[in-house]
CSV table of C-alpha atoms in Angstrom, one decimal:
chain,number,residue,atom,x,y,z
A,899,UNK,CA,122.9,102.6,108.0
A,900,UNK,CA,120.2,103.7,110.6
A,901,UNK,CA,116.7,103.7,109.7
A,902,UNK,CA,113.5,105.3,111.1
A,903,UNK,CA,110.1,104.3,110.7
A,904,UNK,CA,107.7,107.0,110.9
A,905,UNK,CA,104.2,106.2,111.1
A,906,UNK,CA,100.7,108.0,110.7
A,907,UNK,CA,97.9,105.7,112.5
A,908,UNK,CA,95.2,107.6,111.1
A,909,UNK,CA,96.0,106.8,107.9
A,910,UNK,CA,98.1,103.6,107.9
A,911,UNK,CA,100.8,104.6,106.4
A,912,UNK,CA,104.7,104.4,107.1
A,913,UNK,CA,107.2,106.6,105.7
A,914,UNK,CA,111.5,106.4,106.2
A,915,UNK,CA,114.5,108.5,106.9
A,916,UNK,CA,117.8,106.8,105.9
A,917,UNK,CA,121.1,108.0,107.8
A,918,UNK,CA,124.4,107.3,106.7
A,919,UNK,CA,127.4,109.5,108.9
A,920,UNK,CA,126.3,113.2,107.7
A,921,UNK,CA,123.6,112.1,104.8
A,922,UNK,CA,119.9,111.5,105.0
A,923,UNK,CA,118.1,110.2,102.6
A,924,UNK,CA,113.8,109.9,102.8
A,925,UNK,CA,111.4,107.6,101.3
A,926,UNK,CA,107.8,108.4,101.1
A,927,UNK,CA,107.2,111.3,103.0
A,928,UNK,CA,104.5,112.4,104.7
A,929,UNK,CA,102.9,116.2,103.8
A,930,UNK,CA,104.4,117.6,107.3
A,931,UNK,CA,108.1,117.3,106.7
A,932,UNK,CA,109.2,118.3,110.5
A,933,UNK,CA,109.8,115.1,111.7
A,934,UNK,CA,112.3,114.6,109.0
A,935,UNK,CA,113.9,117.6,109.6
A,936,UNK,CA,113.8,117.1,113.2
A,937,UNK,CA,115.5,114.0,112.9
A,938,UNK,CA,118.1,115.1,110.4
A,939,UNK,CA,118.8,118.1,113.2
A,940,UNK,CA,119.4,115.5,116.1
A,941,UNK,CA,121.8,113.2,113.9
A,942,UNK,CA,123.4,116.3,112.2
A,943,UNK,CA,122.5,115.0,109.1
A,944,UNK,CA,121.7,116.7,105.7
A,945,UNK,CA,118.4,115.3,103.5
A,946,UNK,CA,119.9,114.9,100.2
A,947,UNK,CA,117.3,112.5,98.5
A,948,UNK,CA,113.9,112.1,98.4
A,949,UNK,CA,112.5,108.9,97.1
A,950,UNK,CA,108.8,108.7,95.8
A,951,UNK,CA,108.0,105.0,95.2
A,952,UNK,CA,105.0,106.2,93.1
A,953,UNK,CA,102.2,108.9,93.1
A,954,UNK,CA,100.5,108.3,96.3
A,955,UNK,CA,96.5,108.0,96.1
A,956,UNK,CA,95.1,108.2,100.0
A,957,UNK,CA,97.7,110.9,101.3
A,958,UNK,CA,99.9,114.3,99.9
A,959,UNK,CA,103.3,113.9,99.5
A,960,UNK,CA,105.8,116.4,101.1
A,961,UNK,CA,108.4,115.4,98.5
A,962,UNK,CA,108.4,118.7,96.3
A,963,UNK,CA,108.4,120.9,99.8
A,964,UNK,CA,111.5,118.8,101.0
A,965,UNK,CA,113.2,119.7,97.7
A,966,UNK,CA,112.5,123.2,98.1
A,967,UNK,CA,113.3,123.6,101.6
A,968,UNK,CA,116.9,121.3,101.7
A,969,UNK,CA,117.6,121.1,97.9
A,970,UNK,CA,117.6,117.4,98.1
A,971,UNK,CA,117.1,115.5,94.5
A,972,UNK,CA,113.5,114.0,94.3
A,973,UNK,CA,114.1,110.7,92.8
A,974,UNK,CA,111.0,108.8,90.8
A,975,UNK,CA,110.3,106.8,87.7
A,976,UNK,CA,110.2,108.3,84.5
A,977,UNK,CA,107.0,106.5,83.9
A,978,UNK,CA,105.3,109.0,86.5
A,979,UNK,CA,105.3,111.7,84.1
A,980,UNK,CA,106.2,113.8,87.3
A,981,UNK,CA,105.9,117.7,86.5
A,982,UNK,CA,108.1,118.5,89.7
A,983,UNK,CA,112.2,118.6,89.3
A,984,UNK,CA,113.2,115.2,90.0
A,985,UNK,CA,115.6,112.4,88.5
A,986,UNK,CA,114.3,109.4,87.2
A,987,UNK,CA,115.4,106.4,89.3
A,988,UNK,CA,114.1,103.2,87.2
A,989,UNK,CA,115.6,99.4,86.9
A,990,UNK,CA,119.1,99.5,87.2
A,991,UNK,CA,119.5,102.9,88.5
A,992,UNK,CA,121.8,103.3,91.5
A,993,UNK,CA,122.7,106.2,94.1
A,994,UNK,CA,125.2,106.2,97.1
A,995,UNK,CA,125.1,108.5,99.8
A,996,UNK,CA,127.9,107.7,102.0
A,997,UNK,CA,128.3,104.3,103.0
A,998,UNK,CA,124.3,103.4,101.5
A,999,UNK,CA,123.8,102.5,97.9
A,1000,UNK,CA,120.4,102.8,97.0
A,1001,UNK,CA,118.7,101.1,93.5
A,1002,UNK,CA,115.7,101.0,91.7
A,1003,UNK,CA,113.5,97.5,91.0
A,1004,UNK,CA,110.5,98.2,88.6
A,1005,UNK,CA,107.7,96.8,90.1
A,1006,UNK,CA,104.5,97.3,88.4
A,1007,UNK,CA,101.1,96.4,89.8
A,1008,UNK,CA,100.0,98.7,91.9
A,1009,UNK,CA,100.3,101.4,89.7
A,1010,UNK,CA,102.3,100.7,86.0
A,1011,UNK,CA,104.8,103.2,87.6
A,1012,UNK,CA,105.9,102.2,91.2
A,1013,UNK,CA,109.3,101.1,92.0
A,1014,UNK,CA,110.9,99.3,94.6
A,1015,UNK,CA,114.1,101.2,96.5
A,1016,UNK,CA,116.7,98.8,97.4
A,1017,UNK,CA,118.9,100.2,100.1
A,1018,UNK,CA,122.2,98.3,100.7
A,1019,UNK,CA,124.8,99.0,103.7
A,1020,UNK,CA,127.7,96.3,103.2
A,1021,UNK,CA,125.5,92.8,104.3
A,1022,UNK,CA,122.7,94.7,105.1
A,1023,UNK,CA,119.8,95.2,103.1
A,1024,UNK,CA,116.4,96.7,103.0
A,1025,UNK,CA,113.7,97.1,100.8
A,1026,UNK,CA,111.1,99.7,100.7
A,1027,UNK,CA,108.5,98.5,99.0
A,1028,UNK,CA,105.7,101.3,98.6
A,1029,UNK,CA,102.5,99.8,97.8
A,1030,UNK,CA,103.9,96.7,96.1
A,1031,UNK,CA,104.9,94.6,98.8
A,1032,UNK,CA,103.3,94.6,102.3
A,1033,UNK,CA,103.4,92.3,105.1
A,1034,UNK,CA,101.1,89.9,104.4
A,1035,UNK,CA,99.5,91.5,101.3
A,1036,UNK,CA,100.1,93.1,98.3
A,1037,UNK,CA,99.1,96.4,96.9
A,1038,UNK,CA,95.8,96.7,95.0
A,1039,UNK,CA,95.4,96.5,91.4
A,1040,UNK,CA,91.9,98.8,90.7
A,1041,UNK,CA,92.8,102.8,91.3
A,1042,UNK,CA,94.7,103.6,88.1
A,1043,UNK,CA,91.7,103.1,85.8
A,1044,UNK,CA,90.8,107.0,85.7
A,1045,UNK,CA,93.9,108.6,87.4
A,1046,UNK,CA,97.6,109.7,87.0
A,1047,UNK,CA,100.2,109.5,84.2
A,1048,UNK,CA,99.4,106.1,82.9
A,1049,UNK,CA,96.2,104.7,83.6
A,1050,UNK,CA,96.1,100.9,83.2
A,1051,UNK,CA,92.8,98.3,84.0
A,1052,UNK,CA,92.6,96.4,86.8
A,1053,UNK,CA,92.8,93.2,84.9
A,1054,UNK,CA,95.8,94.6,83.2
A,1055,UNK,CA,97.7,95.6,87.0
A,1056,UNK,CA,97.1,92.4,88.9
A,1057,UNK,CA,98.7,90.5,86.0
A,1058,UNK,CA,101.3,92.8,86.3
A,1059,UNK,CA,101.6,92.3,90.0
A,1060,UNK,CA,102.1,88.9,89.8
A,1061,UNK,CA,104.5,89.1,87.1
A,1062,UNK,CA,106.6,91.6,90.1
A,1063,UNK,CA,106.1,89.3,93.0
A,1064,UNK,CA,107.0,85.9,90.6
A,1065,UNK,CA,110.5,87.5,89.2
A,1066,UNK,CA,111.1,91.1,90.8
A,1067,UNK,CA,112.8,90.0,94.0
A,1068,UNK,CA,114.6,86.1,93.1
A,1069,UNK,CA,117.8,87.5,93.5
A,1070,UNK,CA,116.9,88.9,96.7
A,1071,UNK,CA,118.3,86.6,100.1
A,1072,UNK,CA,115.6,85.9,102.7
A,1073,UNK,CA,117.6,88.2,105.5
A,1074,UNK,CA,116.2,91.7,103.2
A,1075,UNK,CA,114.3,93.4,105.9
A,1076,UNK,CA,111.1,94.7,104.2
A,1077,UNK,CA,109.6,98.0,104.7
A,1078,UNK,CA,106.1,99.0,103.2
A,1079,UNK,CA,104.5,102.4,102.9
A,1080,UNK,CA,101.6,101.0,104.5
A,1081,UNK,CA,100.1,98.8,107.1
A,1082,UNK,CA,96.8,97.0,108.8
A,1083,UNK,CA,93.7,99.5,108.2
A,1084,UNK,CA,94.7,101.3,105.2
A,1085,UNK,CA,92.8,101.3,101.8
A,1086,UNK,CA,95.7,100.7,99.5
A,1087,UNK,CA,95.6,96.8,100.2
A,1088,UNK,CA,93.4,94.3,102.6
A,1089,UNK,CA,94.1,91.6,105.2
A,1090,UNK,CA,97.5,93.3,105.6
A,1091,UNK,CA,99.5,92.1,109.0
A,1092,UNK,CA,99.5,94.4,111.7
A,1093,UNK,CA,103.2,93.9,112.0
A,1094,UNK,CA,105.0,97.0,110.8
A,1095,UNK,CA,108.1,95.3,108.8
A,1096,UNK,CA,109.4,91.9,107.8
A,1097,UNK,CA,111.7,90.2,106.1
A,1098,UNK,CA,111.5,88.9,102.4
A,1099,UNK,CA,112.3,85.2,103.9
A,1100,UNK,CA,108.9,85.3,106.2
A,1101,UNK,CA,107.0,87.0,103.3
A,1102,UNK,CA,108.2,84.0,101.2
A,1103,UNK,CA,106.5,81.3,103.7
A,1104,UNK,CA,103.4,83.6,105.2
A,1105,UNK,CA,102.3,86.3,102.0
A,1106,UNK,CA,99.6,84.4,100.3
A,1107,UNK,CA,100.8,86.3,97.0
A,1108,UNK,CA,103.9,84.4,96.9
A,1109,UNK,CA,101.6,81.1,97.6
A,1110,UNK,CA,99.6,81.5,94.4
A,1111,UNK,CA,99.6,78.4,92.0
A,1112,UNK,CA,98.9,80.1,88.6
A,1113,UNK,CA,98.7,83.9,87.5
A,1114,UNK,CA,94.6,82.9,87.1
A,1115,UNK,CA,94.4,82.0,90.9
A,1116,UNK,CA,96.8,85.2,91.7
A,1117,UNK,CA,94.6,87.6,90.0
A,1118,UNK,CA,91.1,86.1,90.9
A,1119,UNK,CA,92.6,86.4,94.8
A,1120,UNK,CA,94.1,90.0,94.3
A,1121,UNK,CA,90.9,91.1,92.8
A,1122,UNK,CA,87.8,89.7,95.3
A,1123,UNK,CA,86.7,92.1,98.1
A,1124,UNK,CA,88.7,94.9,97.8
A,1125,UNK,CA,88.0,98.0,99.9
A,1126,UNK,CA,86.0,100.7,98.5
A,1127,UNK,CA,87.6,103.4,96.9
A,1128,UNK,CA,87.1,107.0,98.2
A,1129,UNK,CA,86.6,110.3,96.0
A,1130,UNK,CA,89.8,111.4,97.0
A,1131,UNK,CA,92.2,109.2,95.6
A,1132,UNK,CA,92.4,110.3,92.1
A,1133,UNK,CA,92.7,113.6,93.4
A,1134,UNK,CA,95.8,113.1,95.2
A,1135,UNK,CA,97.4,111.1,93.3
A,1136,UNK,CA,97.3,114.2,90.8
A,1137,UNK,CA,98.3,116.5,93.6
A,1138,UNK,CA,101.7,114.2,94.2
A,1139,UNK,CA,102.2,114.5,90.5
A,1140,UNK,CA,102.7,117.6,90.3
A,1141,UNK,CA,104.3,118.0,94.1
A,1142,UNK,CA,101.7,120.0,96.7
A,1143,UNK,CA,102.0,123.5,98.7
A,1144,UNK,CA,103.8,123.7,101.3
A,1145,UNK,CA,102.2,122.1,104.6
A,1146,UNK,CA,102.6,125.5,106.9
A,1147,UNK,CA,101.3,127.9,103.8
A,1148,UNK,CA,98.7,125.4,103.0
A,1149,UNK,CA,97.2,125.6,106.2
A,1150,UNK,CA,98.0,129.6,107.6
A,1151,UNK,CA,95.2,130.8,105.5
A,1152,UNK,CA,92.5,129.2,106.6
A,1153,UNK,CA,89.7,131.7,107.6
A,1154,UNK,CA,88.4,131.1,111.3
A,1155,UNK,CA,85.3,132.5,112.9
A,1156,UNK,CA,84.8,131.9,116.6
A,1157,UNK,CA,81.8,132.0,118.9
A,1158,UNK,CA,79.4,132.5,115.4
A,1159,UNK,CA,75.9,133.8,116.6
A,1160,UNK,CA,74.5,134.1,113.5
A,1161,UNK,CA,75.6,131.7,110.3
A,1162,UNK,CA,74.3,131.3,107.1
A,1163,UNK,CA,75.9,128.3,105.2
A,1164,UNK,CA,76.4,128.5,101.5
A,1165,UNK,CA,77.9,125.1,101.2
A,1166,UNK,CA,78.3,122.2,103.4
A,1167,UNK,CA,79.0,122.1,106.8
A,1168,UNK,CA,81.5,119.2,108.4
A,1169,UNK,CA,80.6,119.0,111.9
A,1170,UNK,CA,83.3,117.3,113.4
A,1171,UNK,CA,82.7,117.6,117.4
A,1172,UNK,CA,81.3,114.7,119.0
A,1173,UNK,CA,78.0,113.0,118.4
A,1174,UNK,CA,76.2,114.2,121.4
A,1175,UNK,CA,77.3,117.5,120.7
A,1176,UNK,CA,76.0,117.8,117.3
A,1177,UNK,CA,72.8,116.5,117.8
A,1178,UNK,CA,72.5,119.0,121.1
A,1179,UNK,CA,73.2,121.6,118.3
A,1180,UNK,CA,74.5,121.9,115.0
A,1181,UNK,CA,74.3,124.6,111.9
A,1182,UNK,CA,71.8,123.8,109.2
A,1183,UNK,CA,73.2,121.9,106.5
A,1184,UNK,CA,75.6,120.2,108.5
A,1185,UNK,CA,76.8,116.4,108.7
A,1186,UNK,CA,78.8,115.0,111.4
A,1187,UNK,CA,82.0,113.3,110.8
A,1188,UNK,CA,83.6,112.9,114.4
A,1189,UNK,CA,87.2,113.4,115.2
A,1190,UNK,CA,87.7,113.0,118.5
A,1191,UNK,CA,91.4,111.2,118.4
A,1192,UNK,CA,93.4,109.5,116.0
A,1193,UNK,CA,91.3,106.9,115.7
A,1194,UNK,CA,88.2,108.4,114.6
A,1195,UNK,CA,89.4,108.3,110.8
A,1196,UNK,CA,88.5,111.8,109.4
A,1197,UNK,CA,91.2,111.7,106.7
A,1198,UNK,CA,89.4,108.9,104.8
A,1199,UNK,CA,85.9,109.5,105.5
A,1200,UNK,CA,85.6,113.1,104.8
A,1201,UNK,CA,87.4,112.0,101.3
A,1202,UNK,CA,85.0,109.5,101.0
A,1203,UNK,CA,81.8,111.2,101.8
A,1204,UNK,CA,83.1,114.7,100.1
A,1205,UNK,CA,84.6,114.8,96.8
A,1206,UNK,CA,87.3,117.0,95.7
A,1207,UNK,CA,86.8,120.5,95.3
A,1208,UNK,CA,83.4,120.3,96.8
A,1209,UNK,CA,83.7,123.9,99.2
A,1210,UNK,CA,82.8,123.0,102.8
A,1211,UNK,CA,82.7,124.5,106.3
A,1212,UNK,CA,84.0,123.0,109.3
A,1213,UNK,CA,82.8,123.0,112.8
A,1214,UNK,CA,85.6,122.2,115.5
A,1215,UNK,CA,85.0,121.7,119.3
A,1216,UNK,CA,87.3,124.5,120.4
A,1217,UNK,CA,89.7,126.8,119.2
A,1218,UNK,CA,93.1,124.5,120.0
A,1219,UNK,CA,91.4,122.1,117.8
A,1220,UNK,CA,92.0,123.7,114.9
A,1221,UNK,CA,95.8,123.6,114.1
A,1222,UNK,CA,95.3,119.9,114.6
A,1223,UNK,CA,92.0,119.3,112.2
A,1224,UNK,CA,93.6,122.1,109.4
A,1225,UNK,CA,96.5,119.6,109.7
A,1226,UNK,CA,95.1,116.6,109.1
A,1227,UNK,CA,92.7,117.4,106.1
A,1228,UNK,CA,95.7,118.7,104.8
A,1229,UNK,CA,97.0,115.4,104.4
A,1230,UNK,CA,94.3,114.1,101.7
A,1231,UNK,CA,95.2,117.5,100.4
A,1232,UNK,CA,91.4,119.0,100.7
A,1233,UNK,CA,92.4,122.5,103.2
A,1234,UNK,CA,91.7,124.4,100.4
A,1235,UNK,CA,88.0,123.5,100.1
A,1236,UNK,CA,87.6,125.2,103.7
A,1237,UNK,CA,85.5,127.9,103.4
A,1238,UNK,CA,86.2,128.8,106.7
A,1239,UNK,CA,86.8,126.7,110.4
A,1240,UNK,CA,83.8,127.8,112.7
A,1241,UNK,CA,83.5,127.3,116.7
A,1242,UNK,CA,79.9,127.5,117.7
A,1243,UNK,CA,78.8,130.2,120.4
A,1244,UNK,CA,75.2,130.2,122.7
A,1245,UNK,CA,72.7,130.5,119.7
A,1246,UNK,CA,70.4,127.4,119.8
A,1247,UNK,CA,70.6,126.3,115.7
A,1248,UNK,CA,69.0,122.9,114.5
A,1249,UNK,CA,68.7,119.7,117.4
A,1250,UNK,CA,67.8,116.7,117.1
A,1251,UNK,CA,65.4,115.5,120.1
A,1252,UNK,CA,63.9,112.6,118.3
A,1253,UNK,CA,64.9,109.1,120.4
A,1254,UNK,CA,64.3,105.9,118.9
A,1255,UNK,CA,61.8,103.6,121.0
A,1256,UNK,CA,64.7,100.8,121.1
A,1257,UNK,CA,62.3,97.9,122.9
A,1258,UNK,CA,60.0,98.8,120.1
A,1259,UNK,CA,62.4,98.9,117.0
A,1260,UNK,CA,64.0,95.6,118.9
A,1261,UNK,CA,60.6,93.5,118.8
A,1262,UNK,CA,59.3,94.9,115.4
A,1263,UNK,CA,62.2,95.6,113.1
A,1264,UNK,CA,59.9,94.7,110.2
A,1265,UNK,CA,58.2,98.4,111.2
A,1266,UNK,CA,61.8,100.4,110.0
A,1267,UNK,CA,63.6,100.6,107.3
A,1268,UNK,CA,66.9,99.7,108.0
A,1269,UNK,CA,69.8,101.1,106.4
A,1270,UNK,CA,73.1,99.4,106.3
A,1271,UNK,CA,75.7,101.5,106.0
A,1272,UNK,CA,78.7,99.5,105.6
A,1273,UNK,CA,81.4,98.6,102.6
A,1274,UNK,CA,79.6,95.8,100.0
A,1275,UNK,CA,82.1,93.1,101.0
A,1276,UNK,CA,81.4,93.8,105.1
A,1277,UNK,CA,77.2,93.9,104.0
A,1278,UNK,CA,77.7,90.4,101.5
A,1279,UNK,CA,79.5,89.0,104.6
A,1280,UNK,CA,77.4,89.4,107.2
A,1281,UNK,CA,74.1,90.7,108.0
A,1282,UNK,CA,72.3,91.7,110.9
A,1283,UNK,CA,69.2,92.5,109.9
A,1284,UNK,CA,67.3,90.5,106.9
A,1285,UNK,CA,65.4,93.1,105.5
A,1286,UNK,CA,68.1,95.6,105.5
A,1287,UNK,CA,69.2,97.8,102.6
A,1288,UNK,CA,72.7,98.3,101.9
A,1289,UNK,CA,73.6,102.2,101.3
A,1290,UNK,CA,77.9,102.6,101.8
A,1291,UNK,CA,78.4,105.2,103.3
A,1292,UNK,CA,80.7,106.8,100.9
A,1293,UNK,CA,78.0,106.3,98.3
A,1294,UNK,CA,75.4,107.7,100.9
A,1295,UNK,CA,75.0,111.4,100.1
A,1296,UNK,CA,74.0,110.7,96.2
A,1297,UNK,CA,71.8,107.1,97.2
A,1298,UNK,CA,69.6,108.5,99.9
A,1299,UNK,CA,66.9,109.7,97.3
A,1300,UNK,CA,66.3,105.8,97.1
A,1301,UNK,CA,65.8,105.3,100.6
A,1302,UNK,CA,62.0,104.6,101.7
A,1303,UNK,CA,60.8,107.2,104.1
A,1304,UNK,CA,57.1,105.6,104.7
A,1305,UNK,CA,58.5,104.1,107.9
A,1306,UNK,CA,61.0,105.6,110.5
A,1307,UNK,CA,64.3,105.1,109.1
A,1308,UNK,CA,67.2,103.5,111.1
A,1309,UNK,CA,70.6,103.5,110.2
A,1310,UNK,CA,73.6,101.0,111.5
A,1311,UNK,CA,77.2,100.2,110.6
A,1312,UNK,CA,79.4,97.5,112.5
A,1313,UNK,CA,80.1,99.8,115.6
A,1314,UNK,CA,78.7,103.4,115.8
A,1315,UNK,CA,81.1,105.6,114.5
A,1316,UNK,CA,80.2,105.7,110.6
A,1317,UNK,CA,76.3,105.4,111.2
A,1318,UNK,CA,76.6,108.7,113.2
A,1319,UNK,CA,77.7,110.3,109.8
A,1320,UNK,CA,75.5,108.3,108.2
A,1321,UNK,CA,72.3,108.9,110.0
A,1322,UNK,CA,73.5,112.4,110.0
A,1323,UNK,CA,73.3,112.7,106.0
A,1324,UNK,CA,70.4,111.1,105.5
A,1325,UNK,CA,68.6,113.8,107.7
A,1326,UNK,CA,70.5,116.6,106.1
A,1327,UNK,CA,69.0,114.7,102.5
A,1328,UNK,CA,65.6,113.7,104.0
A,1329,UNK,CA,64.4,117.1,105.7
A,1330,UNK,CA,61.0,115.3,106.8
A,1331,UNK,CA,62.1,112.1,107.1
A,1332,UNK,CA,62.1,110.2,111.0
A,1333,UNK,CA,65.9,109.2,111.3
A,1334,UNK,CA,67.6,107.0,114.1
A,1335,UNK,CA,71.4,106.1,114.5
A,1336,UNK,CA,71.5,102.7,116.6
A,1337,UNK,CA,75.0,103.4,117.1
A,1338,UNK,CA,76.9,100.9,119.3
A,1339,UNK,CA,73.3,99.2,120.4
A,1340,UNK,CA,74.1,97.1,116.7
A,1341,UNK,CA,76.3,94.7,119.6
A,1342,UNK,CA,72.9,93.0,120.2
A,1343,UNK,CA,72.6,92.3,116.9
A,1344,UNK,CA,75.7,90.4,116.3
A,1345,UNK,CA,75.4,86.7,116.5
């Protein structure tokens, strides 16, 4: 069998394509399905199965377009409740395509629902592993508590995890290469490796899960510092329930306004141009959540900061930006709240000239209140400045009615990028407040 990794940086995650002679099968998929397709053209291959290890939280799933488009079979638990066409692929399920048998392992823990795919070509085997197994982690235990068919406590899941990684994969030789729908920098797990695959033998020596003495010491380790969890999660993982839009109708009516003179917003506005170029000049009512490459991650924060079906505008640098943005707030599913994707023109809106006296703020931090703007775990950690408050910036938009404004407000994360969104919100909330982003300058701060 050949297989294809496929990966999106932006938001961690891996998906697979599976060829066997003139068969394809897909696990995971990502909401653009080209690059399947593409790849199924170029090996003259036909997709005949898609394979949902469970109801993905932090992206949209492409799985019901796929079966639409190619007529392949969606395969999932029965657990999922899915409301799409599918079959149900549980324990002890199997389906060949061509010289690749594929079966299901129940592995519970994430979510009650997820499964394990085994896919097995003569000696070779591989195993994806969704959100259950991942190099050097597992998956978290703590979303299903208010979203998707069955809902389960967190307590409840990490028990359950350890019951999957103790007995699930025993029969399983060391040589199984290991797959995992996501890697280093994605929400769905923490401390995961940046390596992109394994096998079940190194997971076995290095994965602290399969280190853990008791199911007590599992669970207390699974639990501690998690990653926050944004607004859009539950949302999506509804969305992949039920199978979402297709990608290029999803995104094709989006309105667009070019060059606007004159704006009156009736709902927020998403500024995502660079920093410098929002405070130069920016709409009223707007926040600024950079996406200036892949890197600036505007998938997660604008779920975190925005919560589903909350109607926003968004401000682009320039018109080819906008295919590229539409597509990937598509991916946490939110293009329909666009009320409409706006490229400024001359009119001189809102600015911000104020410039923090940094020698000042430097010598006499006791003058400012400081606002931290990073996760819990990251402020418990580590803290730069004593007196600082910790607002997370995901929490920000409802917690700046507690901020202090008697003294000139400065706000900081751990490198620049989230306090520019930050800062920008607390301005948008504190019309009268003085506000300062200290951006990268938070380097001479760090010990």
């Amino acid at each position: 069998m050949f297989i294809k990794q496929f990966e999106d940086k932006a938001l961690a995650h891996y998906s697979y394509a599976i060829i066997s002679e003139d068969k394809m099968a897909v696990v995971d998929p990502a909401r653009d399905p080209e690059p399947y397709y593409s790849l199924a053209e170029e090996h003259n291959a036909k997709i005949v199965a898609v394979f949902e290890t469970h109801p993905h939280a932090d992206f949209v799933s492409s799985h019901l377009q796929i079966h639409q488009e190619t007529s392949a079979t969606i395969y999932a638990s029965q657990l999922v409740g899915a409301d799409y066409p599918h079959n149900s692929f549980d324990e002890g399920d199997h389906f060949t395509m061509n010289q690749v048998n594929f079966r299901a392992i129940h592995t519970p823990g994430h979510s009650p629902d997820s499964i394990t795919i085994i896919a097995a070509d003569g000696e070779e085997q591989a195993m994806f592993s969704g959100d259950t197994l991942f190099i050097g982690d597992v998956g978290r235990p703590d979303l299903r508590e208010k979203a998707g068919n069955l809902k389960a406590k967190r307590q409840e899941l990490a028990e359950m995890m350890y019951e999957t990684v103790t007995t699930k994969f025993n029969d399983l030789s060391d040589d199984v290469l290991i797959y995992p729908a996501h890697g280093a920098g994605s929400l769905c797990g923490k401390n995961m490796s940046d390596a992109a695959s394994s096998t079940l033998g190194n997971e076995r020596t290095g994965n602290w899960a399969f280190q853990a003495k008791s199911k007590e010491e599992f669970v207390e380790e699974i639990l501690k510092g998690q990653p926050f969890i944004p607004h859009y999660f539950g949302h999506d993982v509804e969305i992949n329930k039920a199978g979402a839009k297709t990608f290029r109708s999803a995104i094709s009516n989006i309105d667009v306004k070019l060059n606007i003179e004159k704006f009156d917003a009736d709902a927020l506005v998403v500024d995502t141009r660079d920093q410098e170029a929002f405070r130069a000049n920016h709409l009223p009512n707007s926040i600024n959540i950079m996406a200036r490459s892949e890197s600036d991650k505007i998938e997660t924060w604008l779920g975190a900061i925005v919560k589903p079906n909350e109607e926003f505008y968004l401000v682009v640098d320039h018109y080819n930006s906008i295919e590229e943005l539409s597509a990937r707030i598509a991916k946490i599913g939110y293009e329909s709240q666009i009320k409409a994707i706006l490229t400024l023109g001359n009119t001189q809106f809102e600015k911000d000239t104020q410039q923090l006296d940094y020698s000042n703020f430097k010598n006499n931090p006791d003058q400012y209140t400081i606002i931290d703007i990073r996760n819990e775990n990251e402020f418990t950690d580590q803290k730069f400045f004593n007196q600082a408050e910790n607002h997370p910036l995901n929490e920000l938009r409802e917690t700046t009615k507690n901020i202090d404004t008697s003294k000139p407000i400065v706000v900081h994360c751990a490198g620049g990028y989230r306090s520019a969104a930050g800062s920008s919100i607390v301005k948008n909330n504190l019309e009268n407040a003085e506000v300062y982003d200290l951006s990268d300058r938070i380097e001479d701060f760090k010990s």
